[in-house]
Amino acid sequence: MVKLFFLRKGFMTLILGLEGTAWNLSAAVVSEERVIYEAESTYKPLHGGIHPREAAQHHSSELKSVVSRALRGAEGEGYSLEEIDAIAFSQGPGMGPCLRTVATAARALSISLKKPLIGVNHCIAHIEVGRWRCGTKDPVVLYVSGANSQVLAYRSGRYRILGETLDIGIGNALDKFARYLGLSHPGGPKIEELASKGTKYVYMPYVVKGMDLSFSGLTTAAKDAFDSHPEEKADICHSFQETAFAMLTEVTERAMAHCCKDDMLLAGGVGANRRLRQMLQTMCRDRGARFYVPETKYLKDNGAMIAYLGLLMLKSGDTTPIEKSEVKPNYRPDDVEVTWRAVE
Ligand code: ATP
Ligand code: FE2
């Protein structure tokens, strides 16, 4: 870590953040007070799931336009390019080709604008933007997205992973099953829609091992159930959701009990699901705990969360020299030394 003390006294800190770990390319300018402007461009696979090289190709052809739109938008709000204090980017985890494309752009901007570079962990950015938007200080976090499903809590300078998926993320499980049903990517919202029409519970494997979870057997069971009874599509979607979300709620509740924490924060794209929110909300209410979820645009991948974590890191003097800015496709949140929170 390099300590730099160059923040302009009495001025707001402004960060340009770049996100492009998978399907969404996004750039945002953020201050301590607000998201000043955000621009994005979404990669939509023609068929099947996300193809890493195609997504990277999308990001590379859209980068110039997305960054220019974010900067022009910030200018429209009265903030000039010269006022940007640092460039933050998603260093990982994510798809290698996508990460490399965005990191290259971030390095080029950092060098040409002579502003420090800040490599941020994408998972922790999901958490910090949620804490910021919801005003929760020290929550147990359920982070559920395409590639990730983790329960985390902060302790002694790190976000500790208390439980996680042993195979695929819940979002990928939903997307895979949706693809099997012939639905386009992303499948999560389409499964939610179908599930709302289901009533009957079809047996699905409930796999919780200690604090960890597994979703691949569940996905296979849902495919098998559909092969046997295609007419029960809505019931199978309902049962898939009920089982997977009950597993997630169980592990989250145990983490809250073990850590004696009374706040719970939902993060990641799957957090948009109304049934998941309802289950977590009920669990929190029954425990006398508080349930927090940010606006949907801050649940899914977005540049603002990268810029905001960059801002926290810059203010604690935590920047990334170019020679240490290599991308980390398997970057885990507990690899990160949290420099911006008091050690509790
Ligand atoms: P990460 O790199 O953090 O894993 P990601 O690339 O998967 O992020 P996110 O935007 O955090 O991106 O999450 C996308 C996932 O969220 C997809 O799997 C998508 O199907 C799922 N999703 C979005 N809306 C819903 C919904 N309403 N119900 C269930 N899943 C949803
Ligand atoms: Fe994400």
mmCIF file of C-alpha atoms and ligand atoms in Angstrom:
data_model
loop_
_atom_site.group_PDB
_atom_site.id
_atom_site.type_symbol
_atom_site.label_atom_id
_atom_site.label_comp_id
_atom_site.label_asym_id
_atom_site.label_seq_id
_atom_site.Cartn_x
_atom_site.Cartn_y
_atom_site.Cartn_z
ATOM 1 C CA MET A 1 0.000 0.000 0.000
ATOM 2 C CA VAL A 2 1.256 3.495 -0.847
ATOM 3 C CA LYS A 3 0.377 6.381 1.439
ATOM 4 C CA LEU A 4 -0.254 9.660 -0.340
ATOM 5 C CA PHE A 5 -1.280 12.915 1.276
ATOM 6 C CA PHE A 6 -2.400 15.103 -1.570
ATOM 7 C CA LEU A 7 -6.122 15.618 -0.934
ATOM 8 C CA ARG A 8 -7.057 19.251 -1.369
ATOM 9 C CA LYS A 9 -8.085 20.622 1.997
ATOM 10 C CA GLY A 10 -11.630 21.968 2.167
ATOM 11 C CA PHE A 11 -12.576 20.515 -1.239
ATOM 12 C CA MET A 12 -14.785 17.582 -2.015
ATOM 13 C CA THR A 13 -13.030 14.399 -3.108
ATOM 14 C CA LEU A 14 -14.062 13.285 -6.602
ATOM 15 C CA ILE A 15 -13.410 9.811 -7.980
ATOM 16 C CA LEU A 16 -13.960 8.357 -11.438
ATOM 17 C CA GLY A 17 -14.815 4.663 -11.053
ATOM 18 C CA LEU A 18 -14.797 2.012 -13.793
ATOM 19 C CA GLU A 19 -16.675 -1.279 -13.545
ATOM 20 C CA GLY A 20 -16.545 -4.052 -16.126
ATOM 21 C CA THR A 21 -16.049 -7.421 -14.398
ATOM 22 C CA ALA A 22 -18.736 -9.185 -16.443
ATOM 23 C CA TRP A 23 -21.885 -8.030 -18.262
ATOM 24 C CA ASN A 24 -22.063 -4.350 -17.408
ATOM 25 C CA LEU A 25 -19.588 -1.663 -18.384
ATOM 26 C CA SER A 26 -20.112 1.395 -16.242
ATOM 27 C CA ALA A 27 -18.298 4.613 -15.351
ATOM 28 C CA ALA A 28 -19.311 6.989 -12.573
ATOM 29 C CA VAL A 29 -18.108 10.162 -10.921
ATOM 30 C CA VAL A 30 -18.782 10.140 -7.181
ATOM 31 C CA SER A 31 -18.138 12.546 -4.299
ATOM 32 C CA GLU A 32 -18.526 12.038 -0.533
ATOM 33 C CA GLU A 33 -22.029 13.418 -0.866
ATOM 34 C CA ARG A 34 -23.520 11.814 -3.922
ATOM 35 C CA VAL A 35 -23.266 9.963 -7.199
ATOM 36 C CA ILE A 36 -22.689 12.894 -9.553
ATOM 37 C CA TYR A 37 -23.109 11.057 -12.842
ATOM 38 C CA GLU A 38 -23.126 7.471 -14.056
ATOM 39 C CA ALA A 39 -23.056 6.084 -17.598
ATOM 40 C CA GLU A 40 -23.245 2.448 -18.650
ATOM 41 C CA SER A 41 -23.454 0.031 -21.531
ATOM 42 C CA THR A 42 -24.747 -3.514 -21.117
ATOM 43 C CA TYR A 43 -23.464 -6.561 -22.976
ATOM 44 C CA LYS A 44 -26.324 -8.817 -24.031
ATOM 45 C CA PRO A 45 -25.327 -12.260 -25.328
ATOM 46 C CA LEU A 46 -27.140 -13.142 -28.558
ATOM 47 C CA HIS A 47 -27.692 -16.649 -27.192
ATOM 48 C CA GLY A 48 -26.507 -18.603 -24.150
ATOM 49 C CA GLY A 49 -24.665 -17.123 -21.197
ATOM 50 C CA ILE A 50 -21.950 -14.478 -20.953
ATOM 51 C CA HIS A 51 -18.995 -15.246 -23.228
ATOM 52 C CA PRO A 52 -15.917 -13.654 -21.578
ATOM 53 C CA ARG A 53 -14.160 -12.682 -24.837
ATOM 54 C CA GLU A 54 -17.333 -11.294 -26.404
ATOM 55 C CA ALA A 55 -18.077 -9.310 -23.238
ATOM 56 C CA ALA A 56 -14.500 -7.944 -23.239
ATOM 57 C CA GLN A 57 -14.913 -6.989 -26.918
ATOM 58 C CA HIS A 58 -18.120 -5.160 -26.005
ATOM 59 C CA HIS A 59 -16.345 -3.314 -23.178
ATOM 60 C CA SER A 60 -13.423 -2.317 -25.354
ATOM 61 C CA SER A 61 -15.620 -0.867 -28.097
ATOM 62 C CA GLU A 62 -17.870 0.969 -25.584
ATOM 63 C CA LEU A 63 -15.225 2.261 -23.147
ATOM 64 C CA LYS A 64 -14.519 5.558 -24.833
ATOM 65 C CA SER A 65 -18.184 6.442 -25.115
ATOM 66 C CA VAL A 66 -19.103 5.360 -21.554
ATOM 67 C CA VAL A 67 -16.177 7.218 -19.909
ATOM 68 C CA SER A 68 -16.795 10.347 -22.033
ATOM 69 C CA ARG A 69 -20.489 10.324 -21.109
ATOM 70 C CA ALA A 70 -19.673 10.056 -17.394
ATOM 71 C CA LEU A 71 -17.146 12.893 -17.588
ATOM 72 C CA ARG A 72 -19.416 15.099 -19.700
ATOM 73 C CA GLY A 73 -22.285 14.420 -17.311
ATOM 74 C CA ALA A 74 -20.116 15.432 -14.334
ATOM 75 C CA GLU A 75 -19.112 18.569 -16.232
ATOM 76 C CA GLY A 76 -22.807 19.348 -16.718
ATOM 77 C CA GLU A 77 -23.129 19.158 -12.926
ATOM 78 C CA GLY A 78 -20.304 21.679 -12.546
ATOM 79 C CA TYR A 79 -17.283 19.381 -11.995
ATOM 80 C CA SER A 80 -14.352 19.573 -14.385
ATOM 81 C CA LEU A 81 -11.959 16.802 -15.366
ATOM 82 C CA GLU A 82 -9.134 18.543 -13.464
ATOM 83 C CA GLU A 83 -11.078 18.157 -10.235
ATOM 84 C CA ILE A 84 -11.058 14.338 -10.383
ATOM 85 C CA ASP A 85 -8.748 13.134 -7.589
ATOM 86 C CA ALA A 86 -8.231 9.493 -8.600
ATOM 87 C CA ILE A 87 -9.238 6.703 -10.974
ATOM 88 C CA ALA A 88 -10.716 3.589 -9.344
ATOM 89 C CA PHE A 89 -11.302 0.309 -11.192
ATOM 90 C CA SER A 90 -12.510 -3.237 -10.434
ATOM 91 C CA GLN A 91 -9.323 -5.255 -9.994
ATOM 92 C CA GLY A 92 -11.305 -8.489 -9.462
ATOM 93 C CA PRO A 93 -12.925 -10.918 -9.060
ATOM 94 C CA GLY A 94 -14.380 -11.315 -12.526
ATOM 95 C CA MET A 95 -13.796 -12.563 -16.045
ATOM 96 C CA GLY A 96 -10.117 -12.216 -17.006
ATOM 97 C CA PRO A 97 -10.590 -10.663 -20.489
ATOM 98 C CA CYS A 98 -13.159 -8.145 -19.150
ATOM 99 C CA LEU A 99 -10.995 -7.207 -16.169
ATOM 100 C CA ARG A 100 -7.922 -6.695 -18.376
ATOM 101 C CA THR A 101 -9.790 -4.443 -20.802
ATOM 102 C CA VAL A 102 -11.063 -2.135 -18.066
ATOM 103 C CA ALA A 103 -7.782 -2.167 -16.095
ATOM 104 C CA THR A 104 -5.878 -1.103 -19.222
ATOM 105 C CA ALA A 105 -8.209 1.866 -19.672
ATOM 106 C CA ALA A 106 -7.920 2.798 -15.975
ATOM 107 C CA ARG A 107 -4.101 2.711 -16.129
ATOM 108 C CA ALA A 108 -4.094 4.844 -19.294
ATOM 109 C CA LEU A 109 -6.400 7.422 -17.670
ATOM 110 C CA SER A 110 -4.315 7.462 -14.491
ATOM 111 C CA ILE A 111 -1.099 8.074 -16.423
ATOM 112 C CA SER A 112 -2.482 10.653 -18.841
ATOM 113 C CA LEU A 113 -4.390 12.632 -16.186
ATOM 114 C CA LYS A 114 -1.561 12.202 -13.638
ATOM 115 C CA LYS A 115 -4.018 10.985 -11.018
ATOM 116 C CA PRO A 116 -3.507 8.039 -8.643
ATOM 117 C CA LEU A 117 -4.903 4.635 -9.521
ATOM 118 C CA ILE A 118 -6.969 2.590 -7.054
ATOM 119 C CA GLY A 119 -7.643 -1.113 -7.660
ATOM 120 C CA VAL A 120 -10.754 -2.130 -5.751
ATOM 121 C CA ASN A 121 -12.285 -5.450 -4.833
ATOM 122 C CA HIS A 122 -15.642 -5.741 -6.625
ATOM 123 C CA CYS A 123 -17.334 -7.730 -3.802
ATOM 124 C CA ILE A 124 -16.352 -5.185 -1.157
ATOM 125 C CA ALA A 125 -17.587 -2.398 -3.446
ATOM 126 C CA HIS A 126 -21.037 -4.099 -3.422
ATOM 127 C CA ILE A 127 -20.918 -4.031 0.395
ATOM 128 C CA GLU A 128 -19.626 -0.477 0.847
ATOM 129 C CA VAL A 129 -22.117 1.095 -1.552
ATOM 130 C CA GLY A 130 -24.893 -0.644 0.395
ATOM 131 C CA ARG A 131 -23.581 0.621 3.748
ATOM 132 C CA TRP A 132 -23.371 4.115 2.266
ATOM 133 C CA ARG A 133 -26.807 4.207 0.678
ATOM 134 C CA CYS A 134 -28.594 2.531 3.634
ATOM 135 C CA GLY A 135 -26.664 4.101 6.504
ATOM 136 C CA THR A 136 -26.027 0.782 8.269
ATOM 137 C CA LYS A 137 -22.767 0.739 10.244
ATOM 138 C CA ASP A 138 -21.840 -2.857 10.925
ATOM 139 C CA PRO A 139 -24.155 -5.347 9.236
ATOM 140 C CA VAL A 140 -23.955 -9.040 8.445
ATOM 141 C CA VAL A 141 -23.954 -8.989 4.636
ATOM 142 C CA LEU A 142 -25.619 -11.444 2.276
ATOM 143 C CA TYR A 143 -23.907 -10.890 -1.078
ATOM 144 C CA VAL A 144 -25.726 -12.745 -3.843
ATOM 145 C CA SER A 145 -24.869 -12.208 -7.490
ATOM 146 C CA GLY A 146 -24.178 -14.236 -10.624
ATOM 147 C CA ALA A 147 -20.803 -15.638 -9.673
ATOM 148 C CA ASN A 148 -20.885 -15.113 -5.911
ATOM 149 C CA SER A 149 -22.931 -16.137 -2.898
ATOM 150 C CA GLN A 150 -21.326 -15.216 0.407
ATOM 151 C CA VAL A 151 -22.261 -14.238 3.946
ATOM 152 C CA LEU A 152 -19.757 -11.777 5.391
ATOM 153 C CA ALA A 153 -19.114 -9.634 8.428
ATOM 154 C CA TYR A 154 -16.372 -7.168 9.323
ATOM 155 C CA ARG A 155 -13.951 -8.065 12.101
ATOM 156 C CA SER A 156 -10.450 -6.829 12.948
ATOM 157 C CA GLY A 157 -9.502 -5.163 9.676
ATOM 158 C CA ARG A 158 -11.092 -7.613 7.203
ATOM 159 C CA TYR A 159 -14.428 -8.664 5.806
ATOM 160 C CA ARG A 160 -14.571 -12.281 6.975
ATOM 161 C CA ILE A 161 -16.417 -14.823 4.834
ATOM 162 C CA LEU A 162 -18.600 -16.740 7.269
ATOM 163 C CA GLY A 163 -20.273 -18.928 4.674
ATOM 164 C CA GLU A 164 -20.294 -19.263 0.891
ATOM 165 C CA THR A 165 -21.285 -21.414 -2.037
ATOM 166 C CA LEU A 166 -19.125 -24.468 -2.587
ATOM 167 C CA ASP A 167 -19.882 -24.510 -6.319
ATOM 168 C CA ILE A 168 -21.834 -21.973 -8.410
ATOM 169 C CA GLY A 169 -23.362 -18.657 -7.324
ATOM 170 C CA ILE A 170 -27.147 -18.471 -6.878
ATOM 171 C CA GLY A 171 -27.432 -16.033 -9.839
ATOM 172 C CA ASN A 172 -25.596 -18.441 -12.141
ATOM 173 C CA ALA A 173 -27.827 -21.282 -10.898
ATOM 174 C CA LEU A 174 -30.952 -19.264 -11.769
ATOM 175 C CA ASP A 175 -29.474 -18.183 -15.126
ATOM 176 C CA LYS A 176 -28.550 -21.782 -16.037
ATOM 177 C CA PHE A 177 -31.997 -23.102 -15.235
ATOM 178 C CA ALA A 178 -33.610 -20.221 -17.118
ATOM 179 C CA ARG A 179 -31.452 -21.044 -20.153
ATOM 180 C CA TYR A 180 -32.650 -24.641 -19.938
ATOM 181 C CA LEU A 181 -36.212 -23.317 -20.112
ATOM 182 C CA GLY A 182 -35.254 -21.412 -23.263
ATOM 183 C CA LEU A 183 -35.199 -17.992 -21.566
ATOM 184 C CA SER A 184 -32.600 -15.386 -22.417
ATOM 185 C CA HIS A 185 -29.889 -13.966 -20.131
ATOM 186 C CA PRO A 186 -30.236 -12.763 -17.404
ATOM 187 C CA GLY A 187 -32.601 -15.478 -16.240
ATOM 188 C CA GLY A 188 -33.076 -14.450 -12.579
ATOM 189 C CA PRO A 189 -35.893 -11.931 -13.176
ATOM 190 C CA LYS A 190 -37.661 -14.335 -15.575
ATOM 191 C CA ILE A 191 -37.569 -17.165 -13.021
ATOM 192 C CA GLU A 192 -38.955 -14.726 -10.443
ATOM 193 C CA GLU A 193 -41.840 -13.886 -12.756
ATOM 194 C CA LEU A 194 -42.652 -17.559 -13.418
ATOM 195 C CA ALA A 195 -42.256 -18.452 -9.716
ATOM 196 C CA SER A 196 -44.886 -15.886 -8.770
ATOM 197 C CA LYS A 197 -47.410 -18.027 -10.680
ATOM 198 C CA GLY A 198 -46.390 -21.291 -8.967
ATOM 199 C CA THR A 199 -48.184 -22.700 -5.930
ATOM 200 C CA LYS A 200 -47.230 -26.362 -5.493
ATOM 201 C CA TYR A 201 -43.886 -27.288 -3.875
ATOM 202 C CA VAL A 202 -41.908 -29.820 -5.931
ATOM 203 C CA TYR A 203 -39.150 -31.569 -3.943
ATOM 204 C CA MET A 204 -35.693 -29.976 -4.396
ATOM 205 C CA PRO A 205 -32.423 -30.827 -2.601
ATOM 206 C CA TYR A 206 -31.716 -28.438 0.290
ATOM 207 C CA VAL A 207 -27.915 -28.382 0.619
ATOM 208 C CA VAL A 208 -26.442 -26.482 3.559
ATOM 209 C CA LYS A 209 -23.163 -27.836 4.933
ATOM 210 C CA GLY A 210 -22.342 -26.031 8.143
ATOM 211 C CA MET A 211 -22.203 -22.419 6.981
ATOM 212 C CA ASP A 212 -21.670 -23.272 3.310
ATOM 213 C CA LEU A 213 -24.122 -23.835 0.486
ATOM 214 C CA SER A 214 -24.355 -25.701 -2.802
ATOM 215 C CA PHE A 215 -26.584 -24.823 -5.749
ATOM 216 C CA SER A 216 -25.481 -27.112 -8.572
ATOM 217 C CA GLY A 217 -27.471 -30.168 -7.379
ATOM 218 C CA LEU A 218 -30.526 -27.968 -7.059
ATOM 219 C CA THR A 219 -30.094 -26.759 -10.637
ATOM 220 C CA THR A 220 -29.825 -30.337 -11.927
ATOM 221 C CA ALA A 221 -32.892 -31.379 -9.897
ATOM 222 C CA ALA A 222 -34.900 -28.478 -11.350
ATOM 223 C CA LYS A 223 -33.858 -29.471 -14.903
ATOM 224 C CA ASP A 224 -34.857 -33.117 -14.219
ATOM 225 C CA ALA A 225 -38.207 -32.026 -12.768
ATOM 226 C CA PHE A 226 -38.853 -29.926 -15.875
ATOM 227 C CA ASP A 227 -37.937 -32.843 -18.184
ATOM 228 C CA SER A 228 -40.470 -35.057 -16.359
ATOM 229 C CA HIS A 229 -43.223 -32.441 -15.984
ATOM 230 C CA PRO A 230 -42.804 -29.510 -18.384
ATOM 231 C CA GLU A 231 -46.354 -28.421 -17.569
ATOM 232 C CA GLU A 232 -45.223 -27.694 -13.980
ATOM 233 C CA LYS A 233 -42.761 -24.995 -15.055
ATOM 234 C CA ALA A 234 -44.114 -22.321 -12.700
ATOM 235 C CA ASP A 235 -44.255 -24.731 -9.728
ATOM 236 C CA ILE A 236 -40.661 -25.804 -10.374
ATOM 237 C CA CYS A 237 -39.472 -22.160 -10.492
ATOM 238 C CA HIS A 238 -41.389 -21.485 -7.264
ATOM 239 C CA SER A 239 -39.804 -24.536 -5.593
ATOM 240 C CA PHE A 240 -36.314 -23.626 -6.861
ATOM 241 C CA GLN A 241 -36.625 -20.144 -5.339
ATOM 242 C CA GLU A 242 -38.193 -21.331 -2.073
ATOM 243 C CA THR A 243 -35.405 -23.873 -1.533
ATOM 244 C CA ALA A 244 -32.422 -21.718 -2.560
ATOM 245 C CA PHE A 245 -33.628 -18.628 -0.686
ATOM 246 C CA ALA A 246 -34.445 -20.617 2.468
ATOM 247 C CA MET A 247 -30.859 -21.966 2.388
ATOM 248 C CA LEU A 248 -29.464 -18.434 2.087
ATOM 249 C CA THR A 249 -31.745 -17.126 4.834
ATOM 250 C CA GLU A 250 -30.770 -19.955 7.195
ATOM 251 C CA VAL A 251 -27.034 -19.290 6.851
ATOM 252 C CA THR A 252 -27.508 -15.522 7.142
ATOM 253 C CA GLU A 253 -29.523 -15.937 10.331
ATOM 254 C CA ARG A 254 -26.891 -18.216 11.866
ATOM 255 C CA ALA A 255 -24.176 -15.658 11.029
ATOM 256 C CA MET A 256 -26.200 -12.907 12.742
ATOM 257 C CA ALA A 257 -26.687 -15.064 15.824
ATOM 258 C CA HIS A 258 -22.983 -16.023 16.029
ATOM 259 C CA CYS A 259 -21.725 -12.457 15.506
ATOM 260 C CA CYS A 260 -24.394 -10.876 17.746
ATOM 261 C CA LYS A 261 -25.162 -8.306 15.020
ATOM 262 C CA ASP A 262 -28.587 -6.751 14.631
ATOM 263 C CA ASP A 263 -28.211 -5.237 11.133
ATOM 264 C CA MET A 264 -28.429 -7.222 7.918
ATOM 265 C CA LEU A 265 -27.503 -5.839 4.490
ATOM 266 C CA LEU A 266 -28.471 -7.428 1.178
ATOM 267 C CA ALA A 267 -26.001 -6.869 -1.718
ATOM 268 C CA GLY A 268 -25.548 -8.082 -5.327
ATOM 269 C CA GLY A 269 -27.834 -8.422 -8.344
ATOM 270 C CA VAL A 270 -29.985 -11.289 -6.972
ATOM 271 C CA GLY A 271 -30.955 -8.914 -4.156
ATOM 272 C CA ALA A 272 -33.523 -7.463 -6.594
ATOM 273 C CA ASN A 273 -35.668 -10.576 -6.032
ATOM 274 C CA ARG A 274 -38.820 -9.768 -4.047
ATOM 275 C CA ARG A 275 -39.264 -13.250 -2.590
ATOM 276 C CA LEU A 276 -35.681 -13.315 -1.278
ATOM 277 C CA ARG A 277 -36.192 -9.900 0.316
ATOM 278 C CA GLN A 278 -39.438 -11.037 1.894
ATOM 279 C CA MET A 279 -37.824 -14.113 3.480
ATOM 280 C CA LEU A 280 -34.880 -12.101 4.839
ATOM 281 C CA GLN A 281 -37.170 -9.373 6.100
ATOM 282 C CA THR A 282 -39.298 -11.933 7.967
ATOM 283 C CA MET A 283 -36.197 -13.533 9.493
ATOM 284 C CA CYS A 284 -34.889 -10.110 10.619
ATOM 285 C CA ARG A 285 -38.250 -9.081 12.014
ATOM 286 C CA ASP A 286 -38.529 -12.319 14.004
ATOM 287 C CA ARG A 287 -35.080 -11.665 15.529
ATOM 288 C CA GLY A 288 -35.784 -7.997 16.225
ATOM 289 C CA ALA A 289 -33.052 -7.076 13.706
ATOM 290 C CA ARG A 290 -32.973 -4.406 10.986
ATOM 291 C CA PHE A 291 -33.008 -5.353 7.298
ATOM 292 C CA TYR A 292 -31.349 -3.039 4.741
ATOM 293 C CA VAL A 293 -31.322 -3.115 0.963
ATOM 294 C CA PRO A 294 -30.150 -0.275 -1.311
ATOM 295 C CA GLU A 295 -31.953 0.911 -4.472
ATOM 296 C CA THR A 296 -31.824 -1.761 -7.180
ATOM 297 C CA LYS A 297 -29.373 0.227 -9.333
ATOM 298 C CA TYR A 298 -26.798 -0.146 -6.506
ATOM 299 C CA LEU A 299 -27.418 -3.884 -6.138
ATOM 300 C CA LYS A 300 -26.399 -4.807 -9.668
ATOM 301 C CA ASP A 301 -22.915 -4.109 -11.002
ATOM 302 C CA ASN A 302 -22.365 -0.349 -11.254
ATOM 303 C CA GLY A 303 -19.519 2.141 -11.577
ATOM 304 C CA ALA A 304 -20.699 4.193 -8.587
ATOM 305 C CA MET A 305 -19.835 1.420 -6.126
ATOM 306 C CA ILE A 306 -16.309 1.194 -7.535
ATOM 307 C CA ALA A 307 -15.863 4.975 -7.360
ATOM 308 C CA TYR A 308 -17.248 5.072 -3.814
ATOM 309 C CA LEU A 309 -14.909 2.366 -2.489
ATOM 310 C CA GLY A 310 -12.085 4.160 -4.356
ATOM 311 C CA LEU A 311 -13.023 7.311 -2.444
ATOM 312 C CA LEU A 312 -12.870 5.537 0.922
ATOM 313 C CA MET A 313 -9.511 4.015 0.006
ATOM 314 C CA LEU A 314 -8.041 7.287 -1.263
ATOM 315 C CA LYS A 315 -9.032 9.053 1.933
ATOM 316 C CA SER A 316 -7.136 6.460 3.932
ATOM 317 C CA GLY A 317 -4.128 6.820 1.605
ATOM 318 C CA ASP A 318 -4.644 3.404 0.038
ATOM 319 C CA THR A 319 -3.720 3.624 -3.677
ATOM 320 C CA THR A 320 -2.343 1.124 -6.173
ATOM 321 C CA PRO A 321 0.967 1.649 -7.976
ATOM 322 C CA ILE A 322 0.770 0.708 -11.675
ATOM 323 C CA GLU A 323 3.184 -2.203 -11.152
ATOM 324 C CA LYS A 324 0.755 -3.690 -8.607
ATOM 325 C CA SER A 325 -2.371 -3.106 -10.674
ATOM 326 C CA GLU A 326 -2.505 -6.549 -12.303
ATOM 327 C CA VAL A 327 -6.038 -7.947 -12.467
ATOM 328 C CA LYS A 328 -7.094 -10.636 -9.985
ATOM 329 C CA PRO A 329 -9.840 -12.862 -11.466
ATOM 330 C CA ASN A 330 -10.117 -14.791 -8.167
ATOM 331 C CA TYR A 331 -9.720 -11.819 -5.803
ATOM 332 C CA ARG A 332 -11.484 -12.714 -2.542
ATOM 333 C CA PRO A 333 -12.931 -10.101 -0.206
ATOM 334 C CA ASP A 334 -10.993 -11.535 2.745
ATOM 335 C CA ASP A 335 -7.719 -10.923 0.823
ATOM 336 C CA VAL A 336 -8.269 -7.188 1.297
ATOM 337 C CA GLU A 337 -6.840 -5.274 4.227
ATOM 338 C CA VAL A 338 -9.620 -2.824 5.098
ATOM 339 C CA THR A 339 -7.827 0.474 5.622
ATOM 340 C CA TRP A 340 -10.916 2.726 5.760
ATOM 341 C CA ARG A 341 -12.724 1.305 8.799
ATOM 342 C CA ALA A 342 -11.768 1.469 12.459
ATOM 343 C CA VAL A 343 -10.396 -1.867 13.682
ATOM 344 C CA GLU A 344 -13.202 -3.373 15.791
HETATM 345 P P1 ATP B 1 -20.508 -10.548 -9.445
HETATM 346 O O1 ATP B 1 -19.266 -10.315 -10.212
HETATM 347 O O2 ATP B 1 -20.592 -9.758 -8.182
HETATM 348 O O3 ATP B 1 -20.826 -11.990 -9.287
HETATM 349 P P2 ATP B 1 -22.486 -10.227 -11.511
HETATM 350 O O4 ATP B 1 -21.659 -10.022 -12.702
HETATM 351 O O5 ATP B 1 -23.131 -11.528 -11.351
HETATM 352 O O6 ATP B 1 -21.669 -9.793 -10.244
HETATM 353 P P3 ATP B 1 -24.770 -8.670 -10.609
HETATM 354 O O7 ATP B 1 -25.380 -7.519 -11.327
HETATM 355 O O8 ATP B 1 -24.314 -8.408 -9.200
HETATM 356 O O9 ATP B 1 -23.618 -9.118 -11.580
HETATM 357 O O10 ATP B 1 -25.788 -9.888 -10.578
HETATM 358 C C1 ATP B 1 -26.345 -10.415 -11.756
HETATM 359 C C2 ATP B 1 -27.200 -11.632 -11.385
HETATM 360 O O11 ATP B 1 -28.390 -11.185 -10.712
HETATM 361 C C3 ATP B 1 -27.655 -12.451 -12.573
HETATM 362 O O12 ATP B 1 -27.394 -13.813 -12.302
HETATM 363 C C4 ATP B 1 -29.161 -12.190 -12.641
HETATM 364 O O13 ATP B 1 -29.920 -13.251 -13.151
HETATM 365 C C5 ATP B 1 -29.476 -11.962 -11.180
HETATM 366 N N1 ATP B 1 -30.730 -11.240 -10.966
HETATM 367 C C6 ATP B 1 -31.049 -9.980 -11.388
HETATM 368 N N2 ATP B 1 -32.336 -9.688 -11.042
HETATM 369 C C7 ATP B 1 -32.829 -10.778 -10.377
HETATM 370 C C8 ATP B 1 -34.084 -11.107 -9.785
HETATM 371 N N3 ATP B 1 -35.095 -10.260 -9.799
HETATM 372 N N4 ATP B 1 -34.204 -12.329 -9.199
HETATM 373 C C9 ATP B 1 -33.178 -13.199 -9.184
HETATM 374 N N5 ATP B 1 -31.988 -12.952 -9.740
HETATM 375 C C10 ATP B 1 -31.803 -11.765 -10.325
HETATM 376 FE FE FE2 B 2 -21.260 -7.863 -8.992
#
